[in-house]
Coordinates of C-alpha atoms and ligand atoms in Angstrom, one line a residue:
X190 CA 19.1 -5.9 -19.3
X191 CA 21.6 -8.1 -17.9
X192 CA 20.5 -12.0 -16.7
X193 CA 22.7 -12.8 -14.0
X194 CA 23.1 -16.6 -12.6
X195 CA 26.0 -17.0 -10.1
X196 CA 26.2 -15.2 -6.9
X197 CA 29.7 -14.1 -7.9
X198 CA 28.0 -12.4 -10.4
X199 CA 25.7 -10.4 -9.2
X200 CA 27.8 -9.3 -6.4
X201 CA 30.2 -8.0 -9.5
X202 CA 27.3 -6.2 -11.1
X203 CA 26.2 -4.7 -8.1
X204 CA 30.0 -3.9 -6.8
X205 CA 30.1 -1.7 -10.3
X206 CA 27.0 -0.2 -9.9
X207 CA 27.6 0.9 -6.4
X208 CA 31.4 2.3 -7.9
X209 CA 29.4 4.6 -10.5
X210 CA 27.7 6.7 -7.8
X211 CA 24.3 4.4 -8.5
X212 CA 21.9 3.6 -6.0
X213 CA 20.5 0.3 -6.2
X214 CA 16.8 -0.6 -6.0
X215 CA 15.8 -4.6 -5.1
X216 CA 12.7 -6.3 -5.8
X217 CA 12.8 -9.7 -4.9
X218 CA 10.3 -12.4 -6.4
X219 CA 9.3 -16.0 -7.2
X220 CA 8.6 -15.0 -11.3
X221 CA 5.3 -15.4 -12.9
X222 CA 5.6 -11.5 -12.5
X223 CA 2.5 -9.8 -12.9
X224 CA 1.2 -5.8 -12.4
X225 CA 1.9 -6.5 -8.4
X226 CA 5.6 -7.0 -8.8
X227 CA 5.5 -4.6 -11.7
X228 CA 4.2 -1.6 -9.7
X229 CA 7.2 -2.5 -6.9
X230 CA 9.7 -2.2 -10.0
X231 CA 8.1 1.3 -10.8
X232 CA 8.3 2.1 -7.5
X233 CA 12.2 1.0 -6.9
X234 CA 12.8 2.9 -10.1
X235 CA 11.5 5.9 -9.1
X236 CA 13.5 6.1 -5.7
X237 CA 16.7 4.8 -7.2
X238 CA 18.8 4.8 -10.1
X239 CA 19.0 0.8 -11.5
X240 CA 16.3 -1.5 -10.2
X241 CA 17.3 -5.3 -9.9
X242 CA 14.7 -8.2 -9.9
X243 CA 15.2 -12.0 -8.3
X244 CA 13.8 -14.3 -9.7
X245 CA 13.9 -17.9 -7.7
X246 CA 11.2 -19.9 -6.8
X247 CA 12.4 -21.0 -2.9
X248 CA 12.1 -24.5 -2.0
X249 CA 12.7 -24.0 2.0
X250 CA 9.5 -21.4 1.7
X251 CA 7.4 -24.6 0.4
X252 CA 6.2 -27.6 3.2
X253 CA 6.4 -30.8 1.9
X254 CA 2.8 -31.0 0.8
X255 CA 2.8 -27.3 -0.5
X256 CA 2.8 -26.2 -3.8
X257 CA 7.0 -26.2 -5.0
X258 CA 6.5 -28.3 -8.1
X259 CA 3.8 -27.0 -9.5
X260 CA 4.1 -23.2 -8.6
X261 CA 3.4 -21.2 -12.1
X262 CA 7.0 -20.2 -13.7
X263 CA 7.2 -18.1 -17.1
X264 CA 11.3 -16.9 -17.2
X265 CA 10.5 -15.5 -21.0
X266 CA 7.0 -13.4 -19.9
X267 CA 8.4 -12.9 -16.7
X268 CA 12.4 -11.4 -18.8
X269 CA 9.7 -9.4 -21.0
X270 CA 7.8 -7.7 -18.2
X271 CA 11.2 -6.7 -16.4
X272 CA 12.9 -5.4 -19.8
X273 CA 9.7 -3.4 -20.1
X274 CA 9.4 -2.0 -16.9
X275 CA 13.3 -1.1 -17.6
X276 CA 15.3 -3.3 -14.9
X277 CA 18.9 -2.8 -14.9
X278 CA 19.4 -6.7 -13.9
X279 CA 17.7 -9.9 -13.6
X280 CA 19.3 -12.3 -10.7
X281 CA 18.0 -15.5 -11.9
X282 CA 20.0 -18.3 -9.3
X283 CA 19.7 -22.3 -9.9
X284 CA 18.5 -23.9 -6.6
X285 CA 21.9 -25.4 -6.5
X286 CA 23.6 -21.7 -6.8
X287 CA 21.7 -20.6 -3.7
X288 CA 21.0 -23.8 -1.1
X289 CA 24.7 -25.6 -2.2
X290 CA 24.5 -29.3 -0.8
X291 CA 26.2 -28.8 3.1
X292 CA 24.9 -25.4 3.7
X293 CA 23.3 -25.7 7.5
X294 CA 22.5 -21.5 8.4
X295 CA 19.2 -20.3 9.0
X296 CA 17.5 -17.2 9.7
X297 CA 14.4 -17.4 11.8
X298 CA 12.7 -14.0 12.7
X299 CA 11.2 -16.0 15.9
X300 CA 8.2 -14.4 17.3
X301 CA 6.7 -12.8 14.5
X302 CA 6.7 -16.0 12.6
X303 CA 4.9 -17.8 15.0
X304 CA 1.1 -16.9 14.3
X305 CA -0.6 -16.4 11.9
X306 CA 0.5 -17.7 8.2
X307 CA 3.7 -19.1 10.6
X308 CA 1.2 -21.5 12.4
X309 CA -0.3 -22.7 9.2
X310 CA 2.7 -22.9 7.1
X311 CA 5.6 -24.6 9.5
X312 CA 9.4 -23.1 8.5
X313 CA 7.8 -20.9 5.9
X314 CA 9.1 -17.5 6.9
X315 CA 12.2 -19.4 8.2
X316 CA 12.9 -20.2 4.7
X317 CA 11.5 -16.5 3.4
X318 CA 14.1 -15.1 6.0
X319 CA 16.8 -17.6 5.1
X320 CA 16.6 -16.6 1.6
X321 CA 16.0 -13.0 1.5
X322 CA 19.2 -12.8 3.9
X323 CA 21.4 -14.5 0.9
X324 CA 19.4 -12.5 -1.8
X325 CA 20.5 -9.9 0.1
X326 CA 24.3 -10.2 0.8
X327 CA 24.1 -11.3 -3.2
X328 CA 22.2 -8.0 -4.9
X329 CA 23.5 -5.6 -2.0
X330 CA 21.0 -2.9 -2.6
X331 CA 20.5 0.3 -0.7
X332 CA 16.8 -0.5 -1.0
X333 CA 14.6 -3.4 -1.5
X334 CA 10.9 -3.4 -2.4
X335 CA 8.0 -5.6 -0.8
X336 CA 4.4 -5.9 -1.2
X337 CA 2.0 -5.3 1.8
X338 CA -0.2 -7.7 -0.3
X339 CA 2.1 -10.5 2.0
X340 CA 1.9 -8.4 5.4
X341 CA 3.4 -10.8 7.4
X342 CA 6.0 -11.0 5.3
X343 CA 6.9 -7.7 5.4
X344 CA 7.3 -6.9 9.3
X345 CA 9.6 -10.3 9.1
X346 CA 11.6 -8.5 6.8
X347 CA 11.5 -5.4 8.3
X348 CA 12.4 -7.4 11.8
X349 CA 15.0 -9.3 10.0
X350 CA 16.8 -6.1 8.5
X351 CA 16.8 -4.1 11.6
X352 CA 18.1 -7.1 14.0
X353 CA 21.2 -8.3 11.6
X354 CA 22.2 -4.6 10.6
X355 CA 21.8 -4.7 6.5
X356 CA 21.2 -1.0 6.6
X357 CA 18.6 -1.6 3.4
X358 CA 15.5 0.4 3.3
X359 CA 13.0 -1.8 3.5
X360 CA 9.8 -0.1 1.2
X361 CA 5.8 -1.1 1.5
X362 CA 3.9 -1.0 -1.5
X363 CA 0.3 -1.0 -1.3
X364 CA -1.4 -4.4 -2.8
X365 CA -2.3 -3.6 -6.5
X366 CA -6.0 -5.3 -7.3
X367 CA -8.0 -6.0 -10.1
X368 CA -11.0 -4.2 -10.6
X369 CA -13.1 -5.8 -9.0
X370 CA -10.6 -6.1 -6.0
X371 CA -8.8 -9.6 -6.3
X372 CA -5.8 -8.8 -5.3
X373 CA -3.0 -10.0 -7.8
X374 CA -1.6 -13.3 -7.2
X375 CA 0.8 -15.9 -8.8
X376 CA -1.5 -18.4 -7.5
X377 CA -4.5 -16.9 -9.0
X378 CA -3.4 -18.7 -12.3
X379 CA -4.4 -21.9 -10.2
X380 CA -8.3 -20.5 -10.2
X381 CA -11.4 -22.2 -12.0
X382 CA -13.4 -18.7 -13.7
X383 CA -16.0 -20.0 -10.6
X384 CA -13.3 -20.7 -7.9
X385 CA -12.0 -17.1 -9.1
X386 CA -15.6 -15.7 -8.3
X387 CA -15.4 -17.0 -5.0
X388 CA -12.0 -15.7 -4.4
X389 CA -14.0 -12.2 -4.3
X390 CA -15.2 -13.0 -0.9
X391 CA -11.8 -12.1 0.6
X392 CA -11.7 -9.0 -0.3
X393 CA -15.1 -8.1 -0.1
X394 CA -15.0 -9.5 3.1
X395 CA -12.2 -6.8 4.0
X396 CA -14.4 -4.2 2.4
X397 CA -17.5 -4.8 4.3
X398 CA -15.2 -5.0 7.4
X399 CA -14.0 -1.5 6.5
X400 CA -17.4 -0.4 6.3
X401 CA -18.3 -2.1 9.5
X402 CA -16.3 0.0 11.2
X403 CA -17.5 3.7 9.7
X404 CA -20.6 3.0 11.1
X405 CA -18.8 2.4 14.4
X406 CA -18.3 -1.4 15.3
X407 CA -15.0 -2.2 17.2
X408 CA -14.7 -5.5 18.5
X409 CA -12.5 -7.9 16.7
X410 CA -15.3 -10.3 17.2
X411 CA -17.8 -8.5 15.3
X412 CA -15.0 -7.6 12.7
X413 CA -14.0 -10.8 12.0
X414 CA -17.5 -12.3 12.1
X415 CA -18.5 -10.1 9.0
X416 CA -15.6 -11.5 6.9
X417 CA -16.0 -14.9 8.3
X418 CA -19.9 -14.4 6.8
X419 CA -18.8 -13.8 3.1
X420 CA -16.1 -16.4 3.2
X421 CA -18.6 -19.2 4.4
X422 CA -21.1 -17.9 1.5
X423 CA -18.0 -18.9 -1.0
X424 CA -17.5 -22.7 1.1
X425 CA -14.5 -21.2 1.6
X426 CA -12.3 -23.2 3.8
X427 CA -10.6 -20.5 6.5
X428 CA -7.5 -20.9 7.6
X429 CA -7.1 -17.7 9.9
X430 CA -9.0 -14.2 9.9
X431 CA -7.4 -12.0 12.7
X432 CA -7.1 -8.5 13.5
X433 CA -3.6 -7.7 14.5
X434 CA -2.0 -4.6 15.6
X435 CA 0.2 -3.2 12.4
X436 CA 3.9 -3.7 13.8
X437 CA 3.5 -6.3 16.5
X438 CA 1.5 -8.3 14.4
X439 CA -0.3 -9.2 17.9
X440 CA -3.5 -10.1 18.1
X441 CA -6.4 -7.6 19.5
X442 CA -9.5 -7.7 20.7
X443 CA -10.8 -4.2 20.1
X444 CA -10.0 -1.6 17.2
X445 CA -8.4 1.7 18.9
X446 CA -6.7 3.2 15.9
X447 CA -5.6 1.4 13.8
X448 CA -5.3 -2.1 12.9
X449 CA -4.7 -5.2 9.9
X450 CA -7.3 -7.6 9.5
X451 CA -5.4 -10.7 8.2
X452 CA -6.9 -13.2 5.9
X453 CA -5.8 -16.4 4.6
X454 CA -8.6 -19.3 2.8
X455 CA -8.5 -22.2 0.4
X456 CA -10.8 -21.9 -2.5
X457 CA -10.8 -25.1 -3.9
X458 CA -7.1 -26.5 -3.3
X459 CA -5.8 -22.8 -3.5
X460 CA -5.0 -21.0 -0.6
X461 CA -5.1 -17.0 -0.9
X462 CA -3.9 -14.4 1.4
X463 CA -5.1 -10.6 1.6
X464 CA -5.7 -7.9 4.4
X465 CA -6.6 -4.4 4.7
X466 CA -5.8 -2.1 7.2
X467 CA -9.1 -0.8 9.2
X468 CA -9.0 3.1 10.9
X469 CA -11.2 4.2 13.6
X470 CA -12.7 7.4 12.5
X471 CA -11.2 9.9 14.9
X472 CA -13.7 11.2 17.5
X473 CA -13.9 14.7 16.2
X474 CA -15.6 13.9 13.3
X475 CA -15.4 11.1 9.8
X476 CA -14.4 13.5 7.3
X477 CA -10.6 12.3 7.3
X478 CA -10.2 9.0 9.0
X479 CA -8.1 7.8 6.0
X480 CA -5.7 10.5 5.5
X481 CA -2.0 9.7 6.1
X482 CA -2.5 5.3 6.4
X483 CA -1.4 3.7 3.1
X484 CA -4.7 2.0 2.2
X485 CA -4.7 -1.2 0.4
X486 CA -7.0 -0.2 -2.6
Ligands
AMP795 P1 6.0 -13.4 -4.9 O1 6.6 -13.5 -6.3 O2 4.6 -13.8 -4.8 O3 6.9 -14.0 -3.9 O4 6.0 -11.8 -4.6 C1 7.1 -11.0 -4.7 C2 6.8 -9.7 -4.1 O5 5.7 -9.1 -4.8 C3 6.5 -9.7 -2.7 O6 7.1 -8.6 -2.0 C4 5.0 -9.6 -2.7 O7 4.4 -9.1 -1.5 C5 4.8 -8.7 -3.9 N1 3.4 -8.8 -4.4 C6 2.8 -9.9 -4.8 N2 1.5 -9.7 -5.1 C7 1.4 -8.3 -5.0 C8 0.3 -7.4 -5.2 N3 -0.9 -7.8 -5.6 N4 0.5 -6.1 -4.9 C9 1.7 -5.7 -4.5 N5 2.7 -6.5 -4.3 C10 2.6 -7.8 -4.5

């Protein structure tokens, strides 16, 4: 596996690749991998030939009272999980390497990053668009890998690929979970084993949402008032629950067909993200109402 540091680089390794007929897979992170990122490697290796990995924790992604200093980093667990999963290259940049001092270009994807996590968390998708733009010109792939764990995330991405004409695949994987349906985050490491109880209420908020809606309720109101319920049980403190249409990201009042319920709480000083996507069972009958919409399981 080759650890790349320099731009130059990785545009080299990837320049080569490209030359020996190989398509390049990208799955771009910010390290402390664990069996989230892992299954978007598995999935970038099974739809291309080498799979390369980022690893950079982004500053401009990070308000000034967020997180940045103290966000988890493991570069020999997080070399170890790559070599296993058998990544081709590892794109490992200094701060320095990618934001050098004078640089003044952003990327802001503007009206999707407005609501939801984008009113909470001023710039942050600026700086997610910023730097998946430069990740991008760096790795050059022909198809990069997100998780639908960070939904938002993904239709800026999507938005962002379409509008400046990378002509990358952008691919969705489904939000891996643990058993008992936490799904896998970095920032879980920052859980107490009773803050990491509470942290349950997301997604069994979601869940009982989900079930809401089998036994027919509709309204975003009601919808959100279920998960709302569990999150106050935990003293969780909310920071947004909406239902949202899947590519506008717009906010709706009643469930039609399909739709995301978004979630985003602090437990304790940790602030977790999740959503699931909610179907309407179609009118002629429940048996299928799943079949053909990526669930998040
Ligand atoms: P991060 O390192 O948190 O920036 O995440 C890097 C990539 O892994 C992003 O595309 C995330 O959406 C994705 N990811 C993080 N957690 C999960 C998860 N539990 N399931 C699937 N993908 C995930």
């Amino acid at each position: 596996m080759h650890v790349l540091e320099t731009i130059a680089e990785m545009q080299a390794w990837s320049d080569a690749a490209r030359r020996a007929g190989h398509r390049i897979g990208f799955v771009p992170t910010m390290g402390f991998l664990h069996d989230g990122h892992a299954q978007l490697m598995r999935e970038a290796a099974k739809a291309c030939d080498r799979v390369v990995v980022s690893i950079f924790v982004n500053p401009t992604q990070f308000g000034p009272t967020e997180d940045f200093d103290k966000y988890p980093r493991n570069p020999e667990g997080d070399r170890a999980l790559c070599t296993r999963e058998g990544v081709a290259a590892v794109f490992f940049p200094s701060v320095a390497e990618m934001y050098p001092a004078g640089a003044q270009t952003w990327v802001d994807v503007s009206e999707l990053s407005q609501d939801h996590c984008g009113a909470d968390r001023p710039g942050h998708f600026r700086g997610v668009a910023t730097v998946v733009t430069k990740l991008f010109h760096a790795v050059r792939p022909d198809m990069a890998f997100f998780g639908e764990k960070d939904f938002q995330q993904l239709a800026v991405i999507r938005q962002l690929e379409r509008d400046l004409n990378f002509g990358i695949r952008i691919v969705g994987v489904p939000t891996v979970r643990e058993a008992d349906g936490l799904a896998l985050s970095s920032r879980n490491k920052y859980l107490s084993p009773g803050e990491r109880d509470r942290a349950l209420a997301l997604s069994r908020g979601l869940r009982e949402a989900e079930a809401a809606v089998a036994r027919g309720l509709r309204t975003a109101e009601e919808l959100i008032g279920i998960v709302l319920h569990r999150l106050s049980e935990v003293d969780a403190q909310v920071d947004y629950v909406h239902l949202v249409d899947p590519r506008s990201l717009a906010r709706i009042g009643v469930l039609e067909e399909t739709a995301v319920m978004l979630v985003a709480a602090r437990i304790g000083t940790t602030r977790l993200i999740d959503n699931l996507t909610l179907v309407a069972p179609l009118a002629s009958g429940p048996a299928d109402r799943n079949e053909g919409v990526t669930r998040a399981t």
